Every structure is written in C-alpha cells, then in structure tokens.
Coordinates of C-alpha atoms in Angstrom, one line a residue:
M1 CA -59.0 -86.9 -57.2
R2 CA -55.7 -88.1 -55.7
I3 CA -54.9 -84.5 -54.6
K4 CA -58.3 -84.2 -52.8
Q5 CA -57.7 -87.6 -51.1
N6 CA -54.3 -86.4 -49.9
S7 CA -55.7 -83.1 -48.7
L8 CA -58.4 -85.0 -46.8
K9 CA -55.8 -87.3 -45.1
T10 CA -53.7 -84.3 -44.2
L11 CA -56.8 -82.6 -42.6
I12 CA -57.6 -85.8 -40.6
V13 CA -54.1 -86.1 -39.2
L14 CA -54.0 -82.4 -38.3
V15 CA -57.4 -82.3 -36.7
I16 CA -56.0 -83.4 -33.2
P17 CA -53.2 -80.9 -32.8
I18 CA -55.1 -78.0 -34.4
S19 CA -58.2 -78.8 -32.3
F20 CA -56.0 -78.8 -29.1
L21 CA -54.6 -75.4 -30.0
F22 CA -58.0 -74.1 -31.0
F23 CA -59.9 -75.1 -27.8
F24 CA -57.1 -74.5 -25.3
F25 CA -55.2 -71.6 -26.8
F26 CA -57.1 -69.6 -29.4
I27 CA -60.6 -69.6 -27.8
P28 CA -59.2 -68.7 -24.4
L29 CA -57.1 -65.9 -26.0
I30 CA -60.1 -64.6 -27.9
N31 CA -61.9 -64.4 -24.5
I32 CA -59.0 -62.3 -23.2
F33 CA -59.5 -59.9 -26.2
A34 CA -63.2 -59.7 -25.3
L35 CA -62.4 -58.9 -21.7
A36 CA -59.9 -56.2 -22.7
F37 CA -62.4 -54.4 -24.9
G38 CA -65.4 -54.8 -22.6
I39 CA -67.3 -57.1 -25.0
L40 CA -68.3 -59.4 -22.2
D41 CA -69.6 -56.6 -20.0
E42 CA -73.4 -56.3 -19.9
G43 CA -74.7 -53.6 -22.2
T44 CA -71.4 -53.0 -23.9
I45 CA -70.6 -54.0 -27.4
F46 CA -67.1 -52.6 -27.7
T47 CA -65.1 -50.1 -25.6
L48 CA -61.5 -48.9 -25.3
S49 CA -62.1 -47.9 -21.7
P50 CA -60.1 -50.8 -20.0
L51 CA -57.2 -50.3 -22.3
L52 CA -57.2 -46.5 -21.9
D53 CA -57.6 -46.8 -18.1
V54 CA -54.5 -49.0 -17.7
L55 CA -52.5 -46.9 -20.1
T56 CA -53.4 -43.6 -18.3
H57 CA -52.7 -45.0 -14.8
P58 CA -49.4 -43.5 -13.7
L59 CA -48.2 -46.7 -12.0
N60 CA -48.9 -48.8 -15.0
R61 CA -47.0 -46.5 -17.3
Y62 CA -44.1 -46.5 -14.8
F63 CA -43.9 -50.3 -14.6
L64 CA -44.3 -50.6 -18.4
I65 CA -41.4 -48.2 -19.1
W66 CA -39.3 -49.8 -16.3
D67 CA -40.0 -53.3 -17.7
I68 CA -38.8 -52.3 -21.2
Q69 CA -35.8 -50.4 -19.8
Q70 CA -34.6 -53.3 -17.5
A71 CA -35.0 -55.7 -20.4
L72 CA -32.9 -53.5 -22.7
L73 CA -30.3 -52.9 -20.1
T74 CA -30.1 -56.6 -19.3
T75 CA -29.7 -57.3 -23.0
F76 CA -26.9 -54.7 -23.4
L77 CA -25.0 -56.0 -20.4
C78 CA -25.4 -59.6 -21.4
L79 CA -23.9 -58.7 -24.9
L80 CA -21.1 -56.7 -23.3
I81 CA -20.2 -59.6 -20.9
G82 CA -21.0 -62.5 -23.2
I83 CA -19.5 -61.6 -26.6
P84 CA -15.9 -61.8 -25.4
G85 CA -16.6 -65.3 -23.9
S86 CA -18.2 -66.5 -27.1
Y87 CA -15.2 -65.3 -29.1
I88 CA -12.7 -67.0 -26.7
L89 CA -14.6 -70.3 -26.8
A90 CA -14.8 -70.2 -30.6
H91 CA -11.2 -69.3 -31.4
Y92 CA -8.9 -70.6 -28.6
K93 CA -8.0 -74.0 -27.2
F94 CA -7.3 -74.2 -23.5
P95 CA -7.7 -76.6 -20.6
F96 CA -11.3 -77.3 -19.5
R97 CA -12.7 -75.5 -22.5
N98 CA -15.5 -78.0 -23.1
T99 CA -16.2 -78.2 -19.3
I100 CA -16.6 -74.4 -19.2
R101 CA -18.9 -74.5 -22.2
N102 CA -21.1 -77.1 -20.6
L103 CA -21.2 -75.3 -17.2
L104 CA -22.3 -72.1 -18.9
T105 CA -25.3 -74.0 -20.3
I106 CA -26.6 -75.0 -16.9
P107 CA -28.1 -71.7 -15.7
F108 CA -30.2 -71.4 -18.8
I109 CA -31.7 -74.8 -18.6
L110 CA -32.6 -74.4 -14.9
P111 CA -36.1 -73.2 -14.0
P112 CA -36.3 -69.5 -13.1
I113 CA -37.3 -70.3 -9.5
V114 CA -34.0 -72.3 -9.1
V115 CA -32.1 -69.4 -10.6
L116 CA -33.8 -67.1 -8.0
M117 CA -32.9 -69.5 -5.2
G118 CA -29.3 -69.7 -6.3
F119 CA -29.1 -65.9 -6.5
I120 CA -30.5 -65.5 -3.0
S121 CA -28.2 -68.1 -1.5
V122 CA -25.1 -66.3 -2.9
F123 CA -26.1 -62.6 -2.8
G124 CA -29.0 -62.5 -0.4
H125 CA -29.1 -61.2 3.2
G126 CA -27.0 -63.5 5.3
S127 CA -25.3 -65.1 2.3
L128 CA -21.7 -66.1 2.5
I129 CA -20.5 -63.4 0.1
N130 CA -22.5 -60.6 1.7
N131 CA -21.4 -61.7 5.2
F132 CA -17.7 -61.8 4.1
W133 CA -18.0 -58.4 2.5
K134 CA -19.8 -56.9 5.5
D135 CA -17.1 -58.2 7.9
L136 CA -14.5 -56.7 5.6
T137 CA -16.0 -53.3 4.9
G138 CA -18.9 -52.9 7.4
F139 CA -21.7 -52.9 4.7
R140 CA -23.3 -55.4 2.3
L141 CA -21.8 -55.9 -1.2
I142 CA -25.3 -55.7 -2.7
D143 CA -28.9 -55.5 -1.6
I144 CA -30.9 -57.7 -4.0
Y145 CA -34.4 -57.0 -2.6
N146 CA -36.4 -54.1 -3.9
T147 CA -33.5 -52.8 -6.0
N148 CA -33.1 -52.4 -9.7
E149 CA -29.6 -53.7 -9.5
G150 CA -30.6 -57.0 -7.9
I151 CA -33.2 -57.8 -10.5
I152 CA -30.9 -56.9 -13.4
L153 CA -28.1 -59.0 -11.9
A154 CA -30.4 -62.0 -11.5
H155 CA -31.5 -61.6 -15.2
I156 CA -27.9 -61.4 -16.3
F157 CA -27.1 -64.6 -14.4
Y158 CA -30.0 -66.3 -16.2
N159 CA -29.3 -64.9 -19.7
I160 CA -25.5 -64.6 -20.2
P161 CA -25.4 -68.3 -21.3
V162 CA -27.9 -67.5 -24.1
I163 CA -25.5 -64.9 -25.5
I164 CA -22.4 -66.9 -25.0
R165 CA -23.7 -70.2 -26.5
I166 CA -25.6 -68.7 -29.4
T167 CA -23.0 -66.2 -30.5
E168 CA -20.2 -68.8 -30.1
I169 CA -21.9 -70.7 -32.9
G170 CA -22.0 -67.4 -34.9
W171 CA -18.2 -66.8 -34.4
R172 CA -17.5 -70.4 -35.4
N173 CA -19.7 -70.1 -38.5
V174 CA -17.9 -67.0 -39.9
N175 CA -16.5 -68.0 -43.3
P176 CA -12.7 -68.5 -42.6
E177 CA -11.8 -68.5 -46.3
L178 CA -12.9 -64.9 -46.6
I179 CA -10.8 -63.9 -43.6
A180 CA -7.8 -65.7 -45.1
V181 CA -8.2 -63.9 -48.4
A182 CA -8.6 -60.5 -46.6
K183 CA -5.4 -61.1 -44.5
S184 CA -3.5 -62.1 -47.7
L185 CA -4.5 -58.7 -49.1
K186 CA -3.1 -56.9 -45.9
A187 CA -6.5 -55.9 -44.6
S188 CA -6.5 -54.6 -41.0
N189 CA -8.2 -56.6 -38.2
W190 CA -10.8 -53.8 -37.8
R191 CA -11.6 -53.8 -41.5
I192 CA -11.9 -57.6 -41.5
F193 CA -14.3 -57.4 -38.5
R194 CA -16.4 -54.5 -40.1
K195 CA -16.6 -55.9 -43.6
I196 CA -16.6 -59.7 -43.1
Q197 CA -17.2 -60.8 -39.6
F198 CA -19.9 -58.4 -38.3
P199 CA -22.2 -58.8 -41.3
Q200 CA -22.2 -62.6 -40.8
L201 CA -22.5 -62.2 -37.0
F202 CA -25.3 -59.6 -37.0
P203 CA -28.3 -61.9 -37.6
I204 CA -27.3 -64.2 -34.7
L205 CA -26.5 -61.3 -32.4
A206 CA -29.9 -59.8 -33.2
A207 CA -31.7 -63.1 -32.5
A208 CA -29.8 -63.8 -29.3
S209 CA -30.5 -60.2 -28.1
L210 CA -34.2 -60.6 -28.9
L211 CA -34.3 -63.8 -26.9
V212 CA -32.7 -62.2 -23.9
F213 CA -35.1 -59.2 -24.1
I214 CA -38.2 -61.4 -24.2
Y215 CA -37.0 -63.6 -21.3
S216 CA -36.3 -60.5 -19.2
F217 CA -39.4 -58.6 -20.3
N218 CA -41.6 -61.5 -19.3
S219 CA -39.8 -62.4 -16.1
F220 CA -42.1 -63.4 -13.3
A221 CA -40.6 -65.4 -10.4
I222 CA -37.5 -63.3 -10.1
V223 CA -39.3 -60.0 -10.1
L224 CA -42.2 -61.3 -7.9
V225 CA -39.7 -62.1 -5.1
L226 CA -37.0 -59.4 -5.6
G227 CA -39.1 -56.5 -6.9
G228 CA -41.7 -56.3 -4.2
V229 CA -44.2 -53.4 -4.8
K230 CA -41.4 -51.1 -6.1
F231 CA -40.6 -53.0 -9.3
Q232 CA -43.0 -55.1 -11.4
T233 CA -42.9 -56.5 -14.9
L234 CA -46.1 -56.5 -16.9
E235 CA -46.3 -60.2 -16.0
V236 CA -46.3 -59.5 -12.3
R237 CA -48.7 -56.6 -12.8
I238 CA -51.2 -58.8 -14.6
F239 CA -51.0 -61.3 -11.8
D240 CA -51.5 -58.5 -9.3
Y241 CA -54.6 -57.1 -11.1
F242 CA -56.1 -60.5 -11.3
W243 CA -55.6 -62.1 -7.9
A244 CA -55.1 -59.0 -5.6
R245 CA -57.6 -56.6 -7.2
F246 CA -59.9 -59.0 -9.1
D247 CA -60.0 -56.5 -11.9
Y248 CA -60.2 -58.9 -14.9
N249 CA -60.8 -56.2 -17.5
A250 CA -57.6 -54.3 -16.5
A251 CA -55.6 -57.5 -16.3
A252 CA -56.8 -58.4 -19.8
A253 CA -56.0 -54.9 -21.1
L254 CA -52.4 -55.2 -19.8
T255 CA -52.2 -58.6 -21.4
M256 CA -53.0 -57.0 -24.8
I257 CA -50.1 -54.6 -24.4
Q258 CA -47.8 -57.4 -23.4
L259 CA -49.0 -59.6 -26.2
F260 CA -48.4 -56.9 -28.8
I261 CA -44.7 -56.4 -27.6
N262 CA -44.1 -60.2 -27.4
T263 CA -45.5 -60.8 -30.9
L264 CA -43.3 -58.0 -32.3
V265 CA -40.2 -59.4 -30.7
I266 CA -40.9 -63.1 -31.5
F267 CA -41.6 -62.3 -35.2
L268 CA -38.4 -60.2 -35.4
Y269 CA -36.5 -63.2 -34.0
L270 CA -38.1 -65.5 -36.5
Y271 CA -37.3 -63.0 -39.3
F272 CA -33.6 -63.1 -38.4
S273 CA -33.7 -66.8 -37.9
N274 CA -35.3 -67.6 -41.3
K275 CA -34.2 -64.8 -43.6
Y276 CA -30.6 -65.0 -42.7
E277 CA -30.4 -68.7 -42.0
I278 CA -28.9 -68.6 -38.5
P279 CA -26.2 -71.4 -38.3
T280 CA -26.7 -74.6 -36.4
E281 CA -24.3 -76.2 -33.9
R282 CA -23.6 -79.0 -36.4
L283 CA -22.6 -76.6 -39.2
A284 CA -20.4 -74.6 -36.9
W285 CA -18.7 -77.9 -35.8
K286 CA -17.9 -78.7 -39.4
I287 CA -16.4 -75.3 -40.1
E288 CA -14.4 -75.3 -36.8
N289 CA -12.8 -78.6 -37.9
S290 CA -12.1 -77.5 -41.4
L291 CA -8.6 -76.7 -42.7
F292 CA -9.1 -72.9 -42.6
H293 CA -10.6 -72.6 -39.1
R294 CA -9.3 -74.5 -36.0
P295 CA -9.1 -73.1 -32.5
I296 CA -5.5 -72.0 -31.6
N297 CA -3.7 -72.4 -28.4
L298 CA -3.3 -69.4 -26.0
K299 CA 0.2 -68.2 -26.8
S300 CA 0.9 -65.1 -24.6
V301 CA 0.9 -65.0 -20.8
L302 CA -1.2 -61.9 -20.8
R303 CA -3.9 -63.5 -23.0
T304 CA -3.9 -66.5 -20.7
I305 CA -4.3 -64.3 -17.6
F306 CA -7.2 -62.4 -19.3
V307 CA -9.0 -65.6 -20.2
G308 CA -8.6 -66.9 -16.7
L309 CA -9.8 -63.7 -15.1
Y310 CA -12.7 -63.4 -17.5
F311 CA -14.1 -66.9 -16.9
A312 CA -13.5 -66.4 -13.1
F313 CA -15.7 -63.3 -13.3
V314 CA -18.4 -65.1 -15.4
G315 CA -18.2 -68.1 -13.1
I316 CA -19.0 -65.9 -10.1
I317 CA -22.1 -64.6 -12.0
C318 CA -23.2 -67.8 -13.7
V319 CA -21.9 -70.9 -11.8
L320 CA -21.4 -69.8 -8.2
P321 CA -25.2 -69.4 -7.6
I322 CA -25.7 -73.0 -8.7
V323 CA -23.1 -74.1 -6.2
G324 CA -24.7 -71.8 -3.7
V325 CA -28.0 -73.7 -3.9
F326 CA -26.3 -76.9 -2.8
F327 CA -24.1 -75.1 -0.2
A328 CA -27.2 -73.4 1.3
S329 CA -29.0 -76.7 1.4
F330 CA -26.2 -78.2 3.7
T331 CA -25.7 -75.1 5.8
S332 CA -27.5 -74.1 9.0
S333 CA -28.3 -70.5 10.1
D334 CA -24.9 -70.3 11.8
N335 CA -23.0 -71.5 8.7
A336 CA -22.4 -75.0 10.1
F337 CA -22.8 -78.2 8.1
T338 CA -26.2 -79.8 8.5
L339 CA -28.6 -82.3 7.0
L340 CA -31.5 -80.7 8.8
N341 CA -32.8 -78.8 5.7
Y342 CA -33.3 -82.1 3.9
S343 CA -34.9 -83.8 6.9
K344 CA -37.3 -80.9 7.1
L345 CA -38.6 -81.9 3.7
L346 CA -39.7 -85.2 5.2
D347 CA -41.3 -83.4 8.2
R348 CA -45.1 -82.8 7.9
D349 CA -44.6 -79.6 9.9
I350 CA -43.1 -77.9 6.9
S351 CA -46.5 -78.1 5.2
T352 CA -47.6 -75.3 7.5
F353 CA -45.5 -73.0 5.4
I354 CA -46.1 -74.4 1.9
G355 CA -49.6 -75.8 2.3
L356 CA -48.8 -79.3 1.3
P357 CA -46.2 -82.0 2.3
P358 CA -43.1 -81.9 0.0
H359 CA -43.5 -85.5 -1.1
S360 CA -47.0 -84.6 -2.5
M361 CA -45.5 -81.7 -4.4
I362 CA -42.9 -84.0 -5.8
A363 CA -45.6 -86.4 -6.9
N364 CA -47.6 -83.6 -8.5
S365 CA -44.6 -82.4 -10.4
L366 CA -43.8 -85.9 -11.7
L367 CA -47.5 -86.5 -12.6
F368 CA -47.8 -83.3 -14.5
G369 CA -44.4 -84.0 -16.2
L370 CA -45.6 -87.4 -17.3
G371 CA -48.8 -85.9 -18.7
V372 CA -46.8 -83.4 -20.7
I373 CA -44.4 -86.1 -22.0
L374 CA -47.3 -88.1 -23.3
I375 CA -49.1 -85.2 -25.0
A376 CA -46.6 -82.6 -26.3
P377 CA -44.4 -84.8 -28.5
I378 CA -47.4 -86.7 -29.9
L379 CA -49.1 -83.5 -30.9
A380 CA -45.9 -82.2 -32.4
L381 CA -45.4 -85.5 -34.3
L382 CA -49.0 -85.5 -35.7
L383 CA -48.5 -81.8 -36.7
N384 CA -45.2 -82.5 -38.5
Y385 CA -46.6 -85.6 -40.2
G386 CA -49.7 -83.8 -41.4
L387 CA -47.9 -80.7 -42.6
N388 CA -45.4 -82.8 -44.6
Y389 CA -47.9 -85.4 -45.9
E390 CA -48.2 -83.9 -49.3
T391 CA -44.8 -83.8 -51.0
T392 CA -43.5 -82.7 -54.4
N393 CA -41.8 -85.1 -56.8
K394 CA -38.5 -84.3 -55.2
G395 CA -39.8 -85.3 -51.8
R396 CA -40.1 -81.8 -50.4
P397 CA -43.3 -80.7 -48.6
K398 CA -45.7 -78.8 -50.8
I399 CA -46.0 -75.2 -49.9
T400 CA -49.7 -74.7 -49.6
L401 CA -51.7 -71.8 -48.1
F402 CA -53.0 -74.2 -45.4
R403 CA -49.5 -75.4 -44.6
S404 CA -48.2 -71.8 -44.2
F405 CA -51.2 -70.8 -42.1
S406 CA -50.7 -73.9 -39.8
G407 CA -47.0 -72.9 -39.4
I408 CA -48.0 -69.5 -38.2
I409 CA -50.5 -71.0 -35.8
V410 CA -47.8 -73.2 -34.2
I411 CA -45.6 -70.1 -33.7
L412 CA -48.2 -68.0 -31.9
P413 CA -48.0 -69.8 -28.5
L414 CA -44.4 -68.5 -28.2
T415 CA -45.8 -65.0 -28.1
V416 CA -47.9 -65.7 -25.0
S417 CA -46.4 -65.6 -21.5
S418 CA -47.2 -68.3 -18.9
I419 CA -49.3 -65.9 -16.8
T420 CA -51.3 -64.8 -19.8
L421 CA -51.8 -68.5 -20.8
A422 CA -53.1 -69.4 -17.3
F423 CA -55.3 -66.3 -17.1
S424 CA -56.9 -67.1 -20.5
L425 CA -57.6 -70.7 -19.5
F426 CA -59.0 -69.7 -16.1
S427 CA -61.2 -66.9 -17.5
I428 CA -63.0 -69.2 -20.0
Y429 CA -63.1 -72.6 -18.3
R430 CA -63.5 -71.7 -14.6
D431 CA -67.3 -72.4 -14.6
T432 CA -67.1 -75.5 -16.8
P433 CA -66.6 -79.2 -16.1
V434 CA -63.0 -78.8 -17.5
Y435 CA -62.0 -76.7 -14.5
E436 CA -63.3 -79.2 -12.0
N437 CA -60.1 -81.2 -12.2
I438 CA -57.5 -78.5 -11.9
A439 CA -54.7 -81.1 -12.6
I440 CA -55.9 -81.5 -16.2
V441 CA -55.9 -77.7 -16.7
I442 CA -52.3 -77.4 -15.4
I443 CA -51.2 -80.2 -17.7
I444 CA -52.9 -78.5 -20.6
A445 CA -51.2 -75.2 -19.7
Q446 CA -47.7 -76.8 -19.4
T447 CA -48.3 -78.7 -22.6
L448 CA -49.0 -75.4 -24.5
I449 CA -45.8 -74.0 -23.1
A450 CA -43.7 -77.1 -24.1
F451 CA -45.4 -77.7 -27.4
P452 CA -43.6 -75.1 -29.6
F453 CA -40.2 -76.4 -28.4
A454 CA -41.2 -80.1 -28.9
N455 CA -42.5 -79.2 -32.4
R456 CA -39.2 -77.5 -33.3
I457 CA -37.1 -80.4 -32.1
I458 CA -39.1 -82.9 -34.1
A459 CA -39.2 -80.6 -37.2
A460 CA -35.4 -80.2 -37.0
T461 CA -35.0 -84.0 -36.7
R462 CA -37.2 -84.6 -39.7
S463 CA -35.3 -82.0 -41.8
N464 CA -32.2 -84.2 -41.3
I465 CA -33.8 -87.3 -42.8
D466 CA -32.7 -88.1 -46.3
Q467 CA -36.0 -87.9 -48.3
T468 CA -34.5 -90.1 -51.0
I469 CA -35.0 -93.1 -48.8
I470 CA -38.7 -92.4 -48.5
N471 CA -39.0 -91.6 -52.2
V472 CA -37.4 -95.0 -53.1
A473 CA -39.8 -96.8 -50.7
R474 CA -42.8 -95.0 -52.2
S475 CA -41.6 -95.9 -55.8
L476 CA -41.6 -99.6 -54.7
G477 CA -45.3 -99.4 -53.7
V478 CA -45.0 -98.6 -50.0
S479 CA -47.9 -96.4 -48.9
R480 CA -47.3 -92.9 -47.3
L481 CA -48.4 -94.3 -43.9
G482 CA -46.3 -97.4 -44.3
A483 CA -43.2 -95.3 -45.2
F484 CA -43.8 -93.3 -42.1
F485 CA -44.0 -96.2 -39.7
K486 CA -41.2 -98.3 -41.3
I487 CA -38.7 -95.5 -42.2
E488 CA -39.5 -92.1 -40.8
L489 CA -40.6 -93.1 -37.3
P490 CA -37.4 -95.0 -36.4
L491 CA -35.3 -92.1 -37.7
L492 CA -37.5 -89.6 -35.8
L493 CA -37.2 -91.6 -32.5
P494 CA -34.2 -89.8 -31.1
G495 CA -35.9 -86.5 -31.8
I496 CA -39.2 -87.7 -30.1
V497 CA -37.2 -88.9 -27.0
I498 CA -35.4 -85.5 -26.8
A499 CA -38.7 -83.6 -27.3
G500 CA -40.3 -85.7 -24.5
L501 CA -37.4 -85.1 -22.1
F502 CA -37.3 -81.4 -23.0
S503 CA -41.0 -81.1 -22.4
F504 CA -40.6 -82.9 -19.1
A505 CA -37.8 -80.5 -18.0
I506 CA -40.1 -77.5 -19.0
S507 CA -43.0 -79.0 -17.1
I508 CA -41.2 -79.9 -13.9
G509 CA -39.7 -76.4 -13.6
E510 CA -42.7 -74.4 -14.8
F511 CA -43.8 -71.9 -12.2
G512 CA -45.9 -69.0 -13.5
A513 CA -48.9 -70.8 -15.0
T514 CA -48.8 -73.5 -12.3
Y515 CA -48.7 -71.0 -9.5
F516 CA -51.6 -69.0 -11.1
L517 CA -53.8 -72.1 -11.5
S518 CA -52.8 -74.5 -8.7
K519 CA -54.9 -74.9 -5.6
T520 CA -53.2 -76.1 -2.4
N521 CA -53.6 -79.8 -3.3
F522 CA -51.9 -79.4 -6.7
A523 CA -48.9 -77.3 -5.8
T524 CA -45.6 -78.4 -7.4
I525 CA -41.9 -78.3 -6.5
P526 CA -41.4 -74.7 -7.9
V527 CA -44.5 -73.5 -6.0
G528 CA -43.1 -75.1 -2.8
I529 CA -39.7 -73.3 -3.3
Y530 CA -41.4 -70.0 -3.8
R531 CA -43.5 -70.4 -0.7
L532 CA -40.5 -71.4 1.4
V533 CA -38.5 -68.4 0.1
A534 CA -41.5 -66.1 0.8
T535 CA -41.6 -67.3 4.4
R536 CA -37.7 -66.9 4.6
N537 CA -37.1 -70.7 5.0
I538 CA -34.0 -70.4 2.9
G539 CA -32.4 -73.7 4.0
P540 CA -35.4 -76.0 3.1
A541 CA -36.0 -74.0 0.0
A542 CA -32.4 -74.6 -1.1
A543 CA -32.8 -78.3 -0.4
F544 CA -36.0 -78.4 -2.5
A545 CA -34.2 -76.4 -5.3
S546 CA -31.2 -78.8 -5.3
L547 CA -33.6 -81.6 -6.0
L548 CA -35.0 -79.7 -9.0
V549 CA -31.5 -79.0 -10.2
I550 CA -30.7 -82.7 -10.1
I551 CA -33.9 -83.6 -12.0
T552 CA -33.4 -80.9 -14.7
V553 CA -29.7 -81.4 -15.3
G554 CA -30.3 -85.1 -15.3
S555 CA -32.9 -84.7 -18.0
F556 CA -30.5 -82.7 -20.2
M557 CA -27.7 -85.2 -19.6
I558 CA -29.9 -87.9 -21.0
I559 CA -30.7 -85.6 -23.9
E560 CA -26.9 -85.3 -24.6
R561 CA -26.6 -89.1 -24.5
V562 CA -29.5 -89.7 -26.8
G563 CA -28.0 -87.3 -29.4
K564 CA -27.9 -83.7 -30.3
V565 CA -30.6 -82.3 -32.4
D566 CA -30.2 -78.9 -34.1
F567 CA -33.1 -76.7 -33.2
R568 CA -33.8 -73.1 -32.4
I569 CA -36.3 -71.6 -30.1

C-alpha cells in the first residue's frame, strides 16, 4: 500500500514537467512525422514520397553530403589544433595559465550570432586584418562569404574551446600512478601513451568530438550568412523549404533525416559519457593536486617559445574575433574612433533596417529570458524530485521502468535542433489560440532548448548531496516532502541559481527558433544583429553584439561566483 502511495505521489509531481514535454515537444514532433510521411494529406494514409523526393533531389543530396563533410572536417581540425593546447594546460605551469583557460571558454558560451559578428569584424570584407593583408600583398587574406573555408574557420573558432576544455579534464584525469610505475619499468613515452594514456583519454575524446560534430552539423546562423545559396546545412535547408518554398512536407522529410543523424550522435555521446564515466572538473582538480600529478614549469626555451606561439595562434582564432566585435563597434567606415554606432541604436531610423527599435528588441530579449528563468529550472526541479522520490534503504533512487523511461524522455529534446523545434510548434499550433500570443510560443521554444541543460545542472547538484543527512531526517520522522524543503532545497539552491542563469544565457542568445517564430514586434537582440549584418550595417551590428557579449559573459561570471557545478551536456 505504501509503495502504491509513493508511486502516486511520484506521478503527481512528474505530471507538470512530463505534460509540458508531451504537449509542446512530443505532440508537435509527432505532427512533423505525420507531415513527412504524408499522413496529414487528404486521401493519403501513409507514403514515403516526401522522403524519397528530398533524397533523390540532387541539391538536397549535395547539401547533406557537404553538411556531414564540413562537420567531420571541423571536428578533425579542432582535434588537431585543440589537443596540444589541452595537454599544455593540463601538464605545465606558466604565467597567465588560468587567464588563458578562462579566455578560451568565452567563444563557446557566446551565442552563434555573436560568434558570426566577431568573425566578420576580423576576417570580413573591409576588416582590419584583410585590409592590412591587402595593402601588403594586393589581395585579401581570406574570403569568408560563399566559401567552404570561411564556414569551417568560423566553426573552428566556435568549437576549439570545446575540445581544449573537455580534453584538458581528460589529460588531468589520467591515472598518474600508472604512468609513474610504467616509467620505473623503463617504458617509452610512446608505449605509455598507447597503453595507458590513450585508453583513458579515448572516451572523452570521442565525446568531445561528437559534440563538435553535432554543433557544426546543426549550424544555422553562421551558414545562413556565410554560405549563401552555395553552402547550406540541413538546418538552413529546412528553413528554406519552409519559408521560401512553403513546402511543409519536404521540410518535414528533411527534418526526419536530420533527426535520425542527431539522435545517433547524441546517444553515442551519452554512451561514452555514461559507460566510461567521463571525468568531471572536480575529480580532475583533485588528481592534479595529488602527490603524483602536479603541473610542472616550462624548463626549456624552445618549449616556452612553442607554447607562446601556439597560444598566439589559438588567440588569433578564438580571442581576436571577440576583441574584434568591440573594436568594430567603436570604429567608423574609415577606421576612425567613433561612438556613432552606439548612438544609432538609440535612433529610431535604424528600425528601418531591423523592423523594430533596438530598445524594444532588448526588452523582448529580457522578457523572454525572464520567462525561461521562471519555467526551465522549476520544471527541472520537479522532474528531479519526482524521479528521485522513491528511494532504497540506502537512500539511492529506485531504478524503475518508469524512471528509466522518464530519463530517456528528458534526453530526447537534445536531439532536436532549434529550427526543427520551431517548425514543429508552428505546424501544430499556428491555427490555435496558443499561437495568438507569439511571445508565449517563443518562451516555450526557448524553454525546451534550455530545459535539458537546466535538468543536468540540477541533477548533478543533487548527486553531490550526502543522502545520509536525508536518511537521518527521515528516520527521525520527517516526511519526504519536509526533508526536501528543509534539507534538499537549501543544498540545491546554488544549482537552481546556476540553472536559471544558464537558461537565461541560452534564451538571450537563442537565434534559430526565435528567428523562425518571431514576427516583427517580437524580434530579439540576435534577430536584430542578423538583420543589421544582412543589410551590411556592420558597425551598429557590432555595437548590438557587444551588448550581448556583456550580458552573456556577465551571466557566466555570476555562475562562477555562485559556485561550480559538475555537469555535462
């Protein structure tokens, strides 16, 4: 009887997050399936025609193959460039080591539209580097528009920090005692790497590579601007079929192909994460500060020069574009210092180019961000509480079929891209009262994007709580709910705050779903930046982007102050 009561209470707690996912994620996604297989067409029960049509279209095949190729090439180049940096940061002490580590994190936490803006300001037409190189040699260093090289370089800029930061944790987590024993037995460095280090590094290398692949494969803003009609990811292609051709069935069919690839990659990532227990930052810190493994000083001049040149090269790729955003925001067309770009954001005439005054876009971004802060962490908290309500005698959550199924449900939103998410919401709710207030739909879409991250942060925070405290409280007669409010909730508070701030940062920088769904009156800062870039108003776009950099970096600085939480995407 008690077991049934506990199961009923679990179901009551879970009804809100599960219902939210059911109505705003699974039902819309099922509708996309129906569109892809012609089920919604009059007189058709089931057909493979939409899927076969898009697969046999030469352009679609070309873009699909190119999308996979550029994602693989980006991943390979990021590994090639990033692994030496992660090794250096993990094994050597040198001036500004922590500063370099923090600077390398910034590109990844920035919204893709800001990454694009920084890349254009440094390597675009009329940029400082291209102008300097043209004066020196008579031609541009690189043409980033409508070129494969420009897109891949932009993706490398965005994804190198993923490789460096994640694999650095892997290097620091390699068991130093095994290496010490191998060296005492006169094993060569190559044999130590092959037999000891690489087997321990492989899971985290695989996971980091899969993340870079999925980010590059689903790239939208970067390819939308730089690719033109010559290069398109499936994400851009779906958007094109929907808004330019109004071919919903073909767009849905392409979505199915993308969803299949995304699901395969995400579950491979989770396989490596869970089966091989990828190390956390906290565990790596403990090992780094152990007796057997401490970073050593750079001893030789040659090694010092190599490290300096390496981080100078990485800095040009990763840090210079961020500096370029601020530089372009204070620079006029003749490369003179100016505040005109910022003053234009206060001028109503700029709305001619972006459809809405900038202050209204800022207000929309903050409004949507506030909505996501209020919803995503609460849904994640309810889900974690419900899934962990029933515990064993040792205080561990009971592994039930329902709990395992719910865990899979939570992971699935990670497999869906922002454009697919927006497409699914639009296709099912466009003729309903839900869609009458587009702001609510945008908040729902952004919440679905932020929710898996918020859930992982809170789940990781909860895993660090000593369950003995809760068990003692329960043995003294405190109810499960009472133990939650008096013990768990205060201990979870840092994780909840971080989940909220992380959700806010995702919301305020989200571009794909918001651009797909937003009407003129509900455009946000990223949409405004895109419209300014599209109309070649680079200075005001840089000024707008610098504001987004300050907000995003500020959010993550607060996260660092609140406290680090070990979580993985």
